[in-house]
Amino acid sequence: MGPLAFARGADTWQLVADVEFDKHGTSYDRRVSEIFHARGVVVEDGAFATGEISFHSAHCFHTAGANRTITARMVLATTYFRDGVRVVPAPTMVSGDWQKFIPGAQPGEVVATDHNPVIG
């Protein structure tokens, strides 16, 4: 079902920060794989047991392989960030999906939406 995979090391994302993202092809994935292989980065992609969860930083480089089954992959994700955080000037999430997670917020604006309430 394409298990969640993590590149070992909290700073591995920096190795590929300058790789140009291609939302329509696989060149980004190939280049990241090449760089990680060349630098000896270990990628953990073992299956999760039912009910097992992962807590990780958004900076932790992670991905999921293709779902080669007929069963839908179900994911529940929660993101926490400090009060007053702003949307980055040029969001890069695939196909503008970032707008689904912070609807109504624009680049440079404080994130405070119905989906992202400030809790005290």
mmCIF file of C-alpha atoms in Angstrom:
data_model
loop_
_atom_site.group_PDB
_atom_site.id
_atom_site.type_symbol
_atom_site.label_atom_id
_atom_site.label_comp_id
_atom_site.label_asym_id
_atom_site.label_seq_id
_atom_site.Cartn_x
_atom_site.Cartn_y
_atom_site.Cartn_z
ATOM 1 C CA MET A 1 0.000 0.000 0.000
ATOM 2 C CA GLY A 2 3.021 2.267 -0.236
ATOM 3 C CA PRO A 3 4.258 2.537 3.340
ATOM 4 C CA LEU A 4 5.395 5.797 4.839
ATOM 5 C CA ALA A 5 9.148 6.189 4.375
ATOM 6 C CA PHE A 6 11.570 8.442 6.237
ATOM 7 C CA ALA A 7 15.086 9.561 5.386
ATOM 8 C CA ARG A 8 17.219 9.114 8.502
ATOM 9 C CA GLY A 9 18.522 12.344 9.947
ATOM 10 C CA ALA A 10 16.551 15.436 10.864
ATOM 11 C CA ASP A 11 18.539 17.619 8.474
ATOM 12 C CA THR A 12 18.472 15.445 5.330
ATOM 13 C CA TRP A 13 15.931 17.789 3.737
ATOM 14 C CA GLN A 14 18.755 20.312 3.400
ATOM 15 C CA LEU A 15 20.571 17.980 0.984
ATOM 16 C CA VAL A 16 17.729 18.325 -1.526
ATOM 17 C CA ALA A 17 16.449 21.825 -0.747
ATOM 18 C CA ASP A 18 17.620 23.119 -4.137
ATOM 19 C CA VAL A 19 16.153 20.295 -6.243
ATOM 20 C CA GLU A 20 13.527 21.766 -8.554
ATOM 21 C CA PHE A 21 10.080 20.316 -7.841
ATOM 22 C CA ASP A 22 8.164 18.737 -10.731
ATOM 23 C CA LYS A 23 4.515 18.197 -9.817
ATOM 24 C CA HIS A 24 3.717 16.475 -13.129
ATOM 25 C CA GLY A 25 6.587 14.015 -13.481
ATOM 26 C CA THR A 26 9.005 11.913 -11.480
ATOM 27 C CA SER A 27 12.217 13.875 -12.023
ATOM 28 C CA TYR A 28 12.098 15.296 -8.486
ATOM 29 C CA ASP A 29 11.728 11.851 -6.912
ATOM 30 C CA ARG A 30 14.529 10.437 -9.060
ATOM 31 C CA ARG A 31 16.899 13.289 -8.222
ATOM 32 C CA VAL A 32 16.183 13.094 -4.489
ATOM 33 C CA SER A 33 16.828 9.330 -4.595
ATOM 34 C CA GLU A 34 20.111 9.882 -6.451
ATOM 35 C CA ILE A 35 21.310 12.468 -3.933
ATOM 36 C CA PHE A 36 20.320 10.379 -0.928
ATOM 37 C CA HIS A 37 22.044 7.315 -2.407
ATOM 38 C CA ALA A 38 25.211 9.284 -3.200
ATOM 39 C CA ARG A 39 25.313 10.721 0.342
ATOM 40 C CA GLY A 40 24.581 7.387 2.029
ATOM 41 C CA VAL A 41 21.260 8.487 3.494
ATOM 42 C CA VAL A 42 19.338 5.524 4.898
ATOM 43 C CA VAL A 43 15.612 5.443 4.092
ATOM 44 C CA GLU A 44 13.358 3.546 6.514
ATOM 45 C CA ASP A 45 10.210 2.232 4.854
ATOM 46 C CA GLY A 46 9.039 -0.652 7.008
ATOM 47 C CA ALA A 47 5.343 -1.351 7.300
ATOM 48 C CA PHE A 48 3.361 0.096 10.181
ATOM 49 C CA ALA A 49 1.292 -2.236 12.322
ATOM 50 C CA THR A 50 -2.424 -1.548 12.620
ATOM 51 C CA GLY A 51 -2.855 1.335 15.042
ATOM 52 C CA GLU A 52 0.804 2.354 14.931
ATOM 53 C CA ILE A 53 1.435 6.077 14.538
ATOM 54 C CA SER A 54 4.261 8.378 13.547
ATOM 55 C CA PHE A 55 5.140 11.703 15.131
ATOM 56 C CA HIS A 56 7.599 13.649 13.011
ATOM 57 C CA SER A 57 8.621 17.160 12.100
ATOM 58 C CA ALA A 58 7.533 18.589 8.774
ATOM 59 C CA HIS A 59 11.266 19.047 8.116
ATOM 60 C CA CYS A 60 11.741 15.294 8.432
ATOM 61 C CA PHE A 61 12.026 14.221 4.790
ATOM 62 C CA HIS A 62 9.236 11.709 4.246
ATOM 63 C CA THR A 63 7.223 10.204 1.422
ATOM 64 C CA ALA A 64 4.977 7.265 0.643
ATOM 65 C CA GLY A 65 5.338 4.777 -2.161
ATOM 66 C CA ALA A 66 2.657 4.094 -4.724
ATOM 67 C CA ASN A 67 -0.488 2.367 -3.509
ATOM 68 C CA ARG A 68 -0.561 -0.738 -5.684
ATOM 69 C CA THR A 69 -3.692 -2.157 -4.070
ATOM 70 C CA ILE A 70 -7.394 -1.521 -4.634
ATOM 71 C CA THR A 71 -7.796 -0.428 -1.008
ATOM 72 C CA ALA A 72 -7.749 3.306 -0.358
ATOM 73 C CA ARG A 73 -4.876 4.500 1.809
ATOM 74 C CA MET A 74 -6.290 6.253 4.865
ATOM 75 C CA VAL A 75 -4.243 8.961 6.566
ATOM 76 C CA LEU A 76 -5.044 11.215 9.482
ATOM 77 C CA ALA A 77 -2.601 14.063 9.912
ATOM 78 C CA THR A 78 -2.502 16.836 12.478
ATOM 79 C CA THR A 79 -0.113 19.745 12.247
ATOM 80 C CA TYR A 80 0.685 22.022 15.157
ATOM 81 C CA PHE A 81 2.430 25.380 14.878
ATOM 82 C CA ARG A 82 2.842 28.435 17.065
ATOM 83 C CA ASP A 83 0.312 31.255 17.232
ATOM 84 C CA GLY A 84 1.149 34.027 14.768
ATOM 85 C CA VAL A 85 2.892 31.838 12.195
ATOM 86 C CA ARG A 86 2.560 33.114 8.623
ATOM 87 C CA VAL A 87 2.140 31.339 5.310
ATOM 88 C CA VAL A 88 5.491 31.338 3.504
ATOM 89 C CA PRO A 89 5.779 33.798 0.595
ATOM 90 C CA ALA A 90 5.792 31.052 -2.077
ATOM 91 C CA PRO A 91 4.037 27.846 -0.928
ATOM 92 C CA THR A 92 5.203 24.811 -2.905
ATOM 93 C CA MET A 93 2.814 22.036 -1.894
ATOM 94 C CA VAL A 94 1.653 20.029 -4.902
ATOM 95 C CA SER A 95 -1.199 21.526 -6.935
ATOM 96 C CA GLY A 96 -1.967 24.222 -4.400
ATOM 97 C CA ASP A 97 -3.144 21.636 -1.854
ATOM 98 C CA TRP A 98 -1.810 23.889 0.901
ATOM 99 C CA GLN A 99 -4.977 25.945 0.366
ATOM 100 C CA LYS A 100 -7.082 22.946 1.463
ATOM 101 C CA PHE A 101 -5.285 22.886 4.812
ATOM 102 C CA ILE A 102 -5.338 26.634 5.472
ATOM 103 C CA PRO A 103 -8.334 27.853 3.445
ATOM 104 C CA GLY A 104 -8.566 31.590 3.033
ATOM 105 C CA ALA A 105 -5.017 32.280 4.213
ATOM 106 C CA GLN A 106 -2.739 33.892 1.659
ATOM 107 C CA PRO A 107 1.059 33.935 1.344
ATOM 108 C CA GLY A 108 2.535 36.206 3.995
ATOM 109 C CA GLU A 109 -0.644 36.225 6.119
ATOM 110 C CA VAL A 110 -1.047 34.875 9.644
ATOM 111 C CA VAL A 111 -2.592 31.402 9.682
ATOM 112 C CA ALA A 112 -5.883 31.736 11.572
ATOM 113 C CA THR A 113 -8.662 29.871 9.774
ATOM 114 C CA ASP A 114 -11.650 27.732 10.745
ATOM 115 C CA HIS A 115 -9.449 24.687 10.047
ATOM 116 C CA ASN A 116 -6.557 26.115 12.080
ATOM 117 C CA PRO A 117 -8.023 27.685 15.219
ATOM 118 C CA VAL A 118 -5.836 29.253 17.859
ATOM 119 C CA ILE A 119 -6.228 27.170 21.000
ATOM 120 C CA GLY A 120 -5.187 28.390 24.383
#
